Coordinates of C-alpha atoms and ligand atoms in Angstrom, one line a residue:
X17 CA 55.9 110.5 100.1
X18 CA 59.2 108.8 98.5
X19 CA 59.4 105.2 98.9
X20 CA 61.6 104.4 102.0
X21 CA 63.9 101.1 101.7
X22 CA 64.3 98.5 104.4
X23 CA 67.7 98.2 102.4
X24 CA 69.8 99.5 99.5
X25 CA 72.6 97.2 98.3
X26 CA 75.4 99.7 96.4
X27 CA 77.3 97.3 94.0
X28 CA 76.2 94.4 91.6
X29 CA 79.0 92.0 91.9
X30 CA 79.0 88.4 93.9
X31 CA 79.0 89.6 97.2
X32 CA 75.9 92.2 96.5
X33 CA 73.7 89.7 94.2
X34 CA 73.6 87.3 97.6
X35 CA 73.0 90.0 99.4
X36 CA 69.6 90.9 97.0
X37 CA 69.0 87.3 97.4
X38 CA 69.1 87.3 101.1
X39 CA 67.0 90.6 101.4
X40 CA 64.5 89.5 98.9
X41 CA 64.2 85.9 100.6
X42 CA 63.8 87.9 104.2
X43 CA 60.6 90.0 102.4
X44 CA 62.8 92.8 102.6
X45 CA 61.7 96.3 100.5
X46 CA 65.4 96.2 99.3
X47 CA 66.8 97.6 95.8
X48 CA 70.4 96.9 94.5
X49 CA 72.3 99.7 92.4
X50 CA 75.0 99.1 89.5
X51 CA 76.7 101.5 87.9
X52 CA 78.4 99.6 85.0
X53 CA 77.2 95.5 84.6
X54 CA 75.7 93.1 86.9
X55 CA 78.9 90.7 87.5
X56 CA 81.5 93.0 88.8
X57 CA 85.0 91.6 88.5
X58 CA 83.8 88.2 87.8
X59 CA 83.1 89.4 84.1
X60 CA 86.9 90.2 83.8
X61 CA 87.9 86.6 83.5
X62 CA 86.7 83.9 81.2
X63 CA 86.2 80.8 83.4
X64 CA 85.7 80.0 86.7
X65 CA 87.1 76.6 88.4
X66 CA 87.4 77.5 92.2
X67 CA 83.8 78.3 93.2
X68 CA 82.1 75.2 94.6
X69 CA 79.6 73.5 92.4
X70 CA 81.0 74.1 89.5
X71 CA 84.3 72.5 88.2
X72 CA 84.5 75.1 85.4
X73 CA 81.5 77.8 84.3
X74 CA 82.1 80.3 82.0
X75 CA 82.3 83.5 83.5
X76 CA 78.7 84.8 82.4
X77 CA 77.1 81.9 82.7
X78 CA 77.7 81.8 86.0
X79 CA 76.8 86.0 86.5
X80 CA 73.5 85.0 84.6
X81 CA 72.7 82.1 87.1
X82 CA 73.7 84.8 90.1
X83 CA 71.5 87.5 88.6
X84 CA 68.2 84.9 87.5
X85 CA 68.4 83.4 91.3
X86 CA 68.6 87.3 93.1
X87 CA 65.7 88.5 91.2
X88 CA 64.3 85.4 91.6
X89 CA 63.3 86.6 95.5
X90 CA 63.5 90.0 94.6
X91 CA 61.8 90.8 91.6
X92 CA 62.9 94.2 89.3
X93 CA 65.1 95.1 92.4
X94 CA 68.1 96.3 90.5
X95 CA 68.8 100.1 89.4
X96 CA 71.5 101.0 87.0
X97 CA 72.9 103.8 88.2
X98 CA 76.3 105.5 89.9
X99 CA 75.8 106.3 93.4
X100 CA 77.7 109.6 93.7
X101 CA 77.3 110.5 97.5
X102 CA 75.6 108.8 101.0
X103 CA 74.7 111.5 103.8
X104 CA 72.6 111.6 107.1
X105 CA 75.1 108.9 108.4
X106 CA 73.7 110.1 111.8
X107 CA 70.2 109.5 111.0
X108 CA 67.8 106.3 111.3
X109 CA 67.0 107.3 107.2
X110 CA 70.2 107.5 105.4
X111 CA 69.8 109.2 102.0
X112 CA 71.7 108.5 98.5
X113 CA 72.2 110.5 95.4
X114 CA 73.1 109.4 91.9
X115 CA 74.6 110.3 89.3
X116 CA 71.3 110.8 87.3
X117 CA 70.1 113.6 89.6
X118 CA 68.0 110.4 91.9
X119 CA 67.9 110.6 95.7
X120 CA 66.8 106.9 97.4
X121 CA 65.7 106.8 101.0
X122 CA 66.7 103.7 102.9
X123 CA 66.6 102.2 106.9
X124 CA 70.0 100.5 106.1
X125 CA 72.9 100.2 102.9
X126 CA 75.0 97.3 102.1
X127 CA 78.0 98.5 100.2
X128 CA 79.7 95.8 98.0
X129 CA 81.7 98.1 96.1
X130 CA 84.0 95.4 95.1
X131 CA 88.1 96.9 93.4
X132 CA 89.4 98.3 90.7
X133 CA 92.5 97.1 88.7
X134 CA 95.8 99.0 89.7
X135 CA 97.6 100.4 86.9
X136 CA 101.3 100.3 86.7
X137 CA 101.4 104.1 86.4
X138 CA 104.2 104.0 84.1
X139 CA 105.2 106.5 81.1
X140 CA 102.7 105.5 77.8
X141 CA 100.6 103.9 80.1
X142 CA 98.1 106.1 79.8
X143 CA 98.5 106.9 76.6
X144 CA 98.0 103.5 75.2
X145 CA 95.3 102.4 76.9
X146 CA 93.2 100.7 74.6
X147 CA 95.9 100.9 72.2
X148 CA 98.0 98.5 73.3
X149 CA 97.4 98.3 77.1
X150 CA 95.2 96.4 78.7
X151 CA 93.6 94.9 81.7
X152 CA 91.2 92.4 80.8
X153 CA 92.3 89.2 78.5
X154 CA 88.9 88.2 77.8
X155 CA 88.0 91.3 76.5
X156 CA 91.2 92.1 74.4
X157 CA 93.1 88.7 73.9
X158 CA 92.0 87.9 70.8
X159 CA 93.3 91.4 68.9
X160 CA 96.6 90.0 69.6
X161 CA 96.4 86.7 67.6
X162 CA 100.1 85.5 66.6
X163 CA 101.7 88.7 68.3
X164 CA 104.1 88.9 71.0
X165 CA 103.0 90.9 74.1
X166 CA 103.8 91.5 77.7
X167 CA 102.0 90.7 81.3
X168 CA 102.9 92.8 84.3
X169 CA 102.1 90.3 87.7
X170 CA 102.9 87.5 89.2
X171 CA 99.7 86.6 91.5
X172 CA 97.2 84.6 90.2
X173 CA 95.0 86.7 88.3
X174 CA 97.6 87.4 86.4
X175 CA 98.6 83.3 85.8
X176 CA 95.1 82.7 85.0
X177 CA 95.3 85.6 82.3
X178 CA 98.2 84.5 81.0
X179 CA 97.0 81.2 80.5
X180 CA 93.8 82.4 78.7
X181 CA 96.2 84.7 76.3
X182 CA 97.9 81.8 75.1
X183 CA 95.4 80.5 73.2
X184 CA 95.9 83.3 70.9
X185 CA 99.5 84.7 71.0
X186 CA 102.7 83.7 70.0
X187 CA 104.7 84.5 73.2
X188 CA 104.5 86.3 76.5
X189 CA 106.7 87.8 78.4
X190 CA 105.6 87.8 82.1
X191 CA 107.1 90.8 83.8
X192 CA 107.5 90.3 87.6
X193 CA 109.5 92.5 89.9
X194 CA 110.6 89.4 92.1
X195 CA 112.4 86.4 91.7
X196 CA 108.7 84.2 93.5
X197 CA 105.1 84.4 92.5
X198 CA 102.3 84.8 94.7
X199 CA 100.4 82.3 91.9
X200 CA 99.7 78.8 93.2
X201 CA 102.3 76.4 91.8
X202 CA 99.8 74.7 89.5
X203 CA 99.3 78.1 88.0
X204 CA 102.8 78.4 87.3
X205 CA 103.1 74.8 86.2
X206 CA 100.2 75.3 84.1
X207 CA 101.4 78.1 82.0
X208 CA 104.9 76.9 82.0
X209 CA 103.5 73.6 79.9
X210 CA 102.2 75.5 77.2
X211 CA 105.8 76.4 76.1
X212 CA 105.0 80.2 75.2
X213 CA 106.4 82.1 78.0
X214 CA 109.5 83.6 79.3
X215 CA 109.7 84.8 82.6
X216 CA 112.0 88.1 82.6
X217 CA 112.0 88.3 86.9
X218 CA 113.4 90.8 89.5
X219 CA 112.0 93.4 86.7
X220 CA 110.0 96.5 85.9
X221 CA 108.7 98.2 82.8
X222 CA 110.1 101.4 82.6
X223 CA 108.7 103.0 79.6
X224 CA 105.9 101.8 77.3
X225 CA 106.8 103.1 73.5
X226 CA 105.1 103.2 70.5
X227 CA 103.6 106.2 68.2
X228 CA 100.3 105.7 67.3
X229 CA 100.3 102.0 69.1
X230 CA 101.8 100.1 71.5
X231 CA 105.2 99.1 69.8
X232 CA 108.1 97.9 72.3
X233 CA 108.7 98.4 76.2
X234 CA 112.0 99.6 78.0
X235 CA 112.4 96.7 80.7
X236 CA 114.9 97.7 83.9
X237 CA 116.5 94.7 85.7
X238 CA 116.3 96.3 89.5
X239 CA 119.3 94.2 90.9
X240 CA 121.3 95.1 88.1
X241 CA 119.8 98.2 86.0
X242 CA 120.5 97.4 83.3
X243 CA 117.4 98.6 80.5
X244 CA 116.6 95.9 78.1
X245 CA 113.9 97.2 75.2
X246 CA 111.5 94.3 73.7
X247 CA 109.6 94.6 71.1
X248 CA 106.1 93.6 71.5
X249 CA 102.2 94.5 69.9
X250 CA 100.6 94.9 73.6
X251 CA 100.7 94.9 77.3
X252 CA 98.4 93.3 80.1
X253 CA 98.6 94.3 83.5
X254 CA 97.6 92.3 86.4
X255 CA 99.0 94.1 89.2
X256 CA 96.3 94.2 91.6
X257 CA 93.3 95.9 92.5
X258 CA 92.5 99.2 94.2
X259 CA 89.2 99.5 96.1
X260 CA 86.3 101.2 95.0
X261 CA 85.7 103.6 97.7
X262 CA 86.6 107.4 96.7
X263 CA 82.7 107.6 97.3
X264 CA 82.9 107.2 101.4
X265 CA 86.2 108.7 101.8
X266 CA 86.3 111.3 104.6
X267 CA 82.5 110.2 105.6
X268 CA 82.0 108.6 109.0
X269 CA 82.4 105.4 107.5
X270 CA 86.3 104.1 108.8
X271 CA 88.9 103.2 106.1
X272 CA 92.3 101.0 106.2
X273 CA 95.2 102.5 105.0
X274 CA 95.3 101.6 101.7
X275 CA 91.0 102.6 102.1
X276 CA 89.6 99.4 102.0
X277 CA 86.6 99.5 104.5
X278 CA 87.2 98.2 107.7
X279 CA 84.7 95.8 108.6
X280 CA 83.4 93.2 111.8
X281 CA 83.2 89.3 111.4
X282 CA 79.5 90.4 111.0
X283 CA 80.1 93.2 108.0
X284 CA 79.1 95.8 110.4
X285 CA 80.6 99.4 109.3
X286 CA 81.7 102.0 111.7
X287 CA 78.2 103.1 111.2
X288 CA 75.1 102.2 112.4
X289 CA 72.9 100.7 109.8
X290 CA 75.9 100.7 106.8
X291 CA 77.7 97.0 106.3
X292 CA 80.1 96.3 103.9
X293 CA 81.2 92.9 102.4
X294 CA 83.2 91.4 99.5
X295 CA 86.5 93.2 97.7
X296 CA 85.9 96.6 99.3
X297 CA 86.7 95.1 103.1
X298 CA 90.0 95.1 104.6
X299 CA 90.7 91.1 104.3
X300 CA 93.5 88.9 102.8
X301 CA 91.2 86.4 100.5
X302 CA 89.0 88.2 97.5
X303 CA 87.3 85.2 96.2
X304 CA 83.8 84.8 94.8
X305 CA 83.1 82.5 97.6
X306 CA 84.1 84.9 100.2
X307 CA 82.5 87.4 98.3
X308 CA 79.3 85.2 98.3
X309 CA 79.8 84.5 102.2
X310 CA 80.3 88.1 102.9
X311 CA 77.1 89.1 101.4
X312 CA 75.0 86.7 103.0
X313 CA 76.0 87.8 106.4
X314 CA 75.8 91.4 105.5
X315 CA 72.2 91.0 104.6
X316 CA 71.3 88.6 107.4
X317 CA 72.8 91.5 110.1
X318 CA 70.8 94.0 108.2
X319 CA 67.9 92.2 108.5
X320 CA 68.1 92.0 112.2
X321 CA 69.0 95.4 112.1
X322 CA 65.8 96.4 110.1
X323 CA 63.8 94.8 113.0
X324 CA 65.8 96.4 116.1
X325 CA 64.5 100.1 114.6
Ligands
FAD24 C1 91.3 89.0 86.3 C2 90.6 88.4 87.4 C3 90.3 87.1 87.5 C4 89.7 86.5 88.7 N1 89.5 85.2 88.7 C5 88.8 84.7 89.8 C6 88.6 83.3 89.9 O1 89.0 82.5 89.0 N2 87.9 82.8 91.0 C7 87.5 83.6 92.0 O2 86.9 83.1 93.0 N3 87.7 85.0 92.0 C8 88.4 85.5 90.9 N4 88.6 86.8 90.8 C9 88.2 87.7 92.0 C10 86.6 87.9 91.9 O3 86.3 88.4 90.7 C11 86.3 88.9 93.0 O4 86.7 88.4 94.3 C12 84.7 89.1 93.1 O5 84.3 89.6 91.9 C13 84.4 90.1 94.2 O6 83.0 90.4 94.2 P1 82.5 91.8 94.8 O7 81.0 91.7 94.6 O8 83.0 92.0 96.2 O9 83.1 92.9 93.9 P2 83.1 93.2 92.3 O10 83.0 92.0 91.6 O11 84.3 94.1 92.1 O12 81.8 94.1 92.1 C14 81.6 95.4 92.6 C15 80.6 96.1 91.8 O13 80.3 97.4 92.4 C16 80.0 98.3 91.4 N5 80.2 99.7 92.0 C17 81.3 100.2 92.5 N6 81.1 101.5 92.9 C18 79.8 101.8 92.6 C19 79.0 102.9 92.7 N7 79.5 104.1 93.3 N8 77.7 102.9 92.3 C20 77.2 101.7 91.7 N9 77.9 100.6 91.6 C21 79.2 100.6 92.0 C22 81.0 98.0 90.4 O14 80.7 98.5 89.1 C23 81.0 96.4 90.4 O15 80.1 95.9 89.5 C24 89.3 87.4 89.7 C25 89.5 88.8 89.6 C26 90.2 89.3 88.5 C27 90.5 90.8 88.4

C-alpha cells in the first residue's frame, strides 16, 4: 500500500520551510512539494534587512540557512514537483496529483503557495518579456549597465528594486500612477540620495515600443493626458503580486475576492484538515516574518489535528 502522510506541505517558500521544520521537529511523516526553487519570492530580491537576526543576509544565504535547518528535522522531505489538483476534500485521506503523473496520500495539507508578480498588462508587455521587461532586478539588473530604463511601482518592493538597479544604470524613471508611495519614507529617501532617478507621478505606461527589443515607452499623464514617449533600454515592474491559487479555485476550499485564501488566526481553511499560511492568505502584511509565523502555526494546528483523527 502507498505511503500515507501525516502531512503534505504544497509550497517551498518561508512560510512552508517552517512549516517542514515544525512537522519534522513534531515526528511528523510529513513531505514538502516545490514546483520551481526552494526560496519562493525571497530569491527575487538580493538582500534582506527586515527579518530579525540578521541586519542584512543575502537573499540565498539566508534560503540556504532556511532549507539546511528544515531538513535538518526532516531529512530528504522535499519533492520537486507541480501539484496540479487536490480532491477527496470530504475525506479523512485527501489525495494530490502532480504534474509528473504522482498521486500522494496524506491525513492533512498545508498550502503555502505564496504570489505571483502582477503584470501591468500593457501593449508590448508581453511581447518583450525577457527582452526588455522584467520583474526581477537581481536577475536582470546587470544587462542594463549604463542604460536608462523604467520601474512601474511605488510600494516598497519596488523602492528596494530600484535601489538595487542603481548600482548598474545610468537613470530610472520610476513610473507611479499617484502623486504618494506606499514605500516607507526611508525607502524613498534612500533612493532619492543616489541622484539617478526621476519620479514621473500621477502616470501610466501606455504602450511599451521597440522592434526586436525594448526601445522607448509612451507614458500618459492621467490628470492631464497628455502622452510623453521616453526612450529607454528596459522596464521593471513592481506592481504587486497575484496569489498563487488557480489550483484550489472552485474546490471547497473558500477564496477572497481577489482569491487569496481566507484563512483563521489559527491558518485553518474552510476545510477540515487543509491550512493555509504565508502570501496566499487574505492579510495586509506579506513579510518573511509573517510568513515564518504563519507556518509555524499552521504546522502546530496540523499537528493537533493529526492527533484528534
Ligand atoms: C521583489 C521583492 C522583494 C521583497 N523583499 C522583501 C524583504 O526585503 N523583506 C521581507 O520580509 N519580504 C520581502 N518580500 C516578500 C517576501 O518575499 C514574501 O513575503 C515571502 O517570500 C512569502 O513567503 P511564502 O512562503 O508565503 O511565499 P513564496 O515565497 O511566494 O513561496 C511560495 C512557493 O510556492 C510554490 N508553489 C506555488 N504553487 C505551487 C504548486 N502548485 N506546486 C508546487 N509549488 C508551488 C512557488 O513556486 C513558491 O516557491 C519581497 C518580495 C518581492 C517580490
Amino acid at each position: 500500500m502507498s505511503t500515507i502522510y501525516d502531512s503534505i506541505i504544497i509550497g517551498g517558500g518561508p512560510a512552508g520551510l517552517c512549516a517542514l521544520l515544525y512537522l519534522g521537529r513534531g515526528l511528523t511523516n510529513s513531505i514538502l512539494i516545490e514546483r520551481k526553487g526552494i526560496g519562493g519570492l525571497v530569491s527575487s530580491t538580493e538582500h534582506i534587512e527586515n527579518y530579525l537576526g540578521f541586519k542584512s543576509i543575502d537573499s540565498f544565504d539566508l534560503i540556504e540557512k532556511m532549507k539546511e535547518h528544515a531538513l535538518e528535522f526532516a531529512k530528504d522531505s522535499i519533492r520537486y514537483d507541480e501539484v496540479e489538483s487536490i480532491s477527496d476534500f470530504d475525506k479523512e485521506i485527501k489525495t494530490i496529483k502532480t504534474s509528473d503523473g504522482d498521486e500522494y496520500k496524506t491525513k492533512s495539507i498545508i498550502l503555502s503557495l505564496g504570489t505571483t508578480t502582477k503584470s501591468i498588462n500593457v501593449t508590448g508587455e508581453e511581447k518583450f518579456v525577457g527582452r526588455g521587461i522584467s520583474y526581477c532586478a537581481t536577475c536582470d539588473g546587470a544587462f542594463y549597465k549604463d542604460l536608462e530604463i523604467a520601474l512601474v511601482g511605488g510600494g516598497n518592493s519596488a523602492f528596494d528594486e530600484a535601489i538595487f538597479l542603481t548600482r548598474f544604470v545610468k537613470k530610472i524613471y520610476l513610473i507611479h500612477r499617484r502623486k504618494e508611495f506606499r514605500a516607507s519614507e526611508v525607502l524613498v529617501q534612500r533612493l532619492k540620495d543616489t541622484g539617478k532617478v526621476e519620479f514621473v507621478l500621477d502616470s501610466v505606461i501606455e504602450e511599451i515600443v521597440g522592434d526586436n527589443k525594448v526601445s522607448s515607452i509612451k507614458i500618459k499623464n492621467i490628470i492631464s493626458n497628455e502622452v510623453t514617449e521616453k526612450n529607454i533600454s528596459g522596464v521593471f515592474v513592481f506592481v504587486g503580486q497575484n496569489p498563487s491559487t488557480s489550483l484550489i479555485e472552485n474546490t471547497p476550499i473558500k477564496l477572497n475576492n481577489e482569491k487569496y485564501i481566507i484563512a483563521d488566526m489559527n491558518m485553518h481553511t474552510s476545510v477540515d484538515g487543509i491550512f493555509a499560511c504565508g502570501d496566499v492568505i487574505e492579510k495586509n502584511v506579506r513579510q518573511i516574518a509573517n510568513a515564518v509565523g504563519d507556518g509555524a502555526i499552521a504546522a502546530s494546528e496540523a499537528i493537533k489535528y493529526i492527533q484528534s483523527l
